[in-house]
Amino acid sequence: MLQHITIPRGPIELAADLYLPDSADSIAPLRAVVLSTPGSSVKEQIGANYASRLAAHGIAALVFDPAHQGRSGGEPRDLEDPYRRGEDISYALDALTTIPRIDPQRIGVLGICAGGGYAVHTARTDHRIKAVGTVVAGDMGTSFRSFQSDGPAAALDALADARIEEARSGEMARVNWLPDTLEDAAAAGMTDIDTTQAITYYRTERGGHESSTNRRLSRSDSLLLGYDAFHLVDQLMTQPLQVILAGRIGNTGQYEAGMKLWKLAPNPVDLMVIEGAGHYEMYDEPEYVDAAVERLADFYVNNL
């Protein structure tokens, strides 16, 4: 069962979908999971693939569009603020605890790709989250710092100059998350398998969605460059942890980030490596997604 709901978030609202087990009309209280989705994605994409499957396993699952993105409110549009992404999760928890039949003491989180880092960062200090699951989790701060050919400090200098120009012109710049087409990627010399698979998912009928703009507000990047998703995890994130990794390591950083998280966490419960899968194949390939959800469902049943 799918319910479209809105989540109050201060002066704006988040657009969300709540997936409920078909047996949700029974009287037993439900376990629930809030999903934190990849950067640039909207709730109808990767989040829906995982949320619907979790509901089929008897676990309520809430997926939402982040503030400033998709069908959620918030200006300016296309902002990717890692701190606000974490706050979104906490507002989603607020909403879940008011829904009849959801047990507020049995709510977990599932973070996918960049959403994995956001989920972990939130769980450190929001202990309403009782269990943390991740799939190909990434730390956006580490990733963005690694992308800078002249180093992150130089990138911050350039972003500062650009924001001065934005203030003068009154126009906010946007950049692509990905090349819009495989042809654009090839022209830019980006022919690695991960970029190719990302474009094939996000920018074609396979996984594309009209609400996913593939654009990021440039001023987001200074926030991302200074972000550390795993800061103080070893001291604060005491919840049970499930880490699921794609077996083909690639260049997205998911394997390295997942293993780092596994070693940092005070309460690691289960580590799964899905052999043969690449990062973006974990988004919608049934063989890999089904295997991940089977393991996640067991984890949540045992820890929520």
GROMACS .gro file of N, CA and C in nm, residues 18-23 30-35 50-62 102 106 108 293 296-302 304:
model
  111
   18LEU      N    1   0.478   0.691   0.169
   18LEU     CA    2   0.483   0.591   0.275
   18LEU      C    3   0.436   0.458   0.219
   19TYR      N    4   0.525   0.361   0.220
   19TYR     CA    5   0.493   0.226   0.174
   19TYR      C    6   0.460   0.141   0.296
   20LEU      N    7   0.340   0.083   0.296
   20LEU     CA    8   0.294   0.003   0.409
   20LEU      C    9   0.277  -0.142   0.367
   21PRO      N   10   0.305  -0.235   0.456
   21PRO     CA   11   0.279  -0.377   0.425
   21PRO      C   12   0.131  -0.398   0.396
   22ASP      N   13   0.100  -0.495   0.312
   22ASP     CA   14  -0.040  -0.523   0.280
   22ASP      C   15  -0.119  -0.562   0.404
   23SER      N   16  -0.050  -0.611   0.506
   23SER     CA   17  -0.116  -0.651   0.631
   23SER      C   18  -0.128  -0.537   0.730
   30LEU      N   19   0.386  -0.152   1.378
   30LEU     CA   20   0.480  -0.179   1.268
   30LEU      C   21   0.619  -0.126   1.295
   31ARG      N   22   0.718  -0.204   1.257
   31ARG     CA   23   0.852  -0.148   1.239
   31ARG      C   24   0.848  -0.053   1.120
   32ALA      N   25   0.939   0.045   1.120
   32ALA     CA   26   0.944   0.140   1.009
   32ALA      C   27   1.087   0.181   0.981
   33VAL      N   28   1.111   0.220   0.857
   33VAL     CA   29   1.243   0.266   0.814
   33VAL      C   30   1.226   0.394   0.734
   34VAL      N   31   1.308   0.494   0.764
   34VAL     CA   32   1.317   0.616   0.683
   34VAL      C   33   1.431   0.598   0.584
   35LEU      N   34   1.405   0.624   0.457
   35LEU     CA   35   1.509   0.611   0.355
   35LEU      C   36   1.573   0.745   0.324
   50TYR      N   37   1.365   0.035  -0.311
   50TYR     CA   38   1.395  -0.027  -0.182
   50TYR      C   39   1.274  -0.022  -0.087
   51ALA      N   40   1.203   0.090  -0.085
   51ALA     CA   41   1.090   0.105   0.007
   51ALA      C   42   0.980   0.004  -0.023
   52SER      N   43   0.948  -0.013  -0.150
   52SER     CA   44   0.841  -0.108  -0.186
   52SER      C   45   0.878  -0.250  -0.147
   53ARG      N   46   1.005  -0.285  -0.162
   53ARG     CA   47   1.049  -0.420  -0.125
   53ARG      C   48   1.050  -0.440   0.026
   54LEU      N   49   1.089  -0.338   0.100
   54LEU     CA   50   1.085  -0.349   0.245
   54LEU      C   51   0.942  -0.369   0.294
   55ALA      N   52   0.847  -0.296   0.233
   55ALA     CA   53   0.707  -0.311   0.271
   55ALA      C   54   0.658  -0.453   0.243
   56ALA      N   55   0.706  -0.512   0.134
   56ALA     CA   56   0.669  -0.649   0.102
   56ALA      C   57   0.722  -0.748   0.207
   57HIS      N   58   0.825  -0.707   0.280
   57HIS     CA   59   0.879  -0.788   0.389
   57HIS      C   60   0.818  -0.752   0.525
   58GLY      N   61   0.713  -0.670   0.523
   58GLY     CA   62   0.643  -0.639   0.646
   58GLY      C   63   0.693  -0.517   0.721
   59ILE      N   64   0.778  -0.436   0.657
   59ILE     CA   65   0.837  -0.319   0.723
   59ILE      C   66   0.787  -0.193   0.654
   60ALA      N   67   0.725  -0.103   0.728
   60ALA     CA   68   0.682   0.025   0.670
   60ALA      C   69   0.806   0.104   0.629
   61ALA      N   70   0.797   0.174   0.516
   61ALA     CA   71   0.913   0.246   0.465
   61ALA      C   72   0.870   0.383   0.413
   62LEU      N   73   0.938   0.487   0.459
   62LEU     CA   74   0.907   0.624   0.421
   62LEU      C   75   1.021   0.681   0.338
  102ILE      N   76   0.250   0.292   1.356
  102ILE     CA   77   0.396   0.291   1.355
  102ILE      C   78   0.446   0.293   1.499
  106ARG      N   79   1.058   0.158   1.728
  106ARG     CA   80   1.115   0.062   1.632
  106ARG      C   81   1.127   0.126   1.494
  108GLY      N   82   1.404   0.262   1.211
  108GLY     CA   83   1.542   0.262   1.164
  108GLY      C   84   1.560   0.355   1.045
  293VAL      N   85   1.786  -0.635  -0.007
  293VAL     CA   86   1.667  -0.616   0.075
  293VAL      C   87   1.641  -0.738   0.163
  296LEU      N   88   1.870  -0.679   0.447
  296LEU     CA   89   1.824  -0.565   0.525
  296LEU      C   90   1.700  -0.600   0.608
  297ALA      N   91   1.606  -0.672   0.548
  297ALA     CA   92   1.484  -0.708   0.619
  297ALA      C   93   1.517  -0.791   0.743
  298ASP      N   94   1.607  -0.887   0.728
  298ASP     CA   95   1.649  -0.967   0.844
  298ASP      C   96   1.712  -0.878   0.951
  299PHE      N   97   1.796  -0.785   0.905
  299PHE     CA   98   1.864  -0.694   0.998
  299PHE      C   99   1.762  -0.611   1.077
  300TYR      N  100   1.663  -0.553   1.007
  300TYR     CA  101   1.567  -0.469   1.076
  300TYR      C  102   1.476  -0.551   1.167
  301VAL      N  103   1.435  -0.669   1.123
  301VAL     CA  104   1.351  -0.754   1.208
  301VAL      C  105   1.425  -0.790   1.337
  302ASN      N  106   1.552  -0.815   1.328
  302ASN     CA  107   1.630  -0.856   1.445
  302ASN      C  108   1.673  -0.740   1.533
  304LEU      N  109   1.501  -0.408   1.534
  304LEU     CA  110   1.397  -0.308   1.561
  304LEU      C  111   1.284  -0.374   1.642
   0.00000   0.00000   0.00000
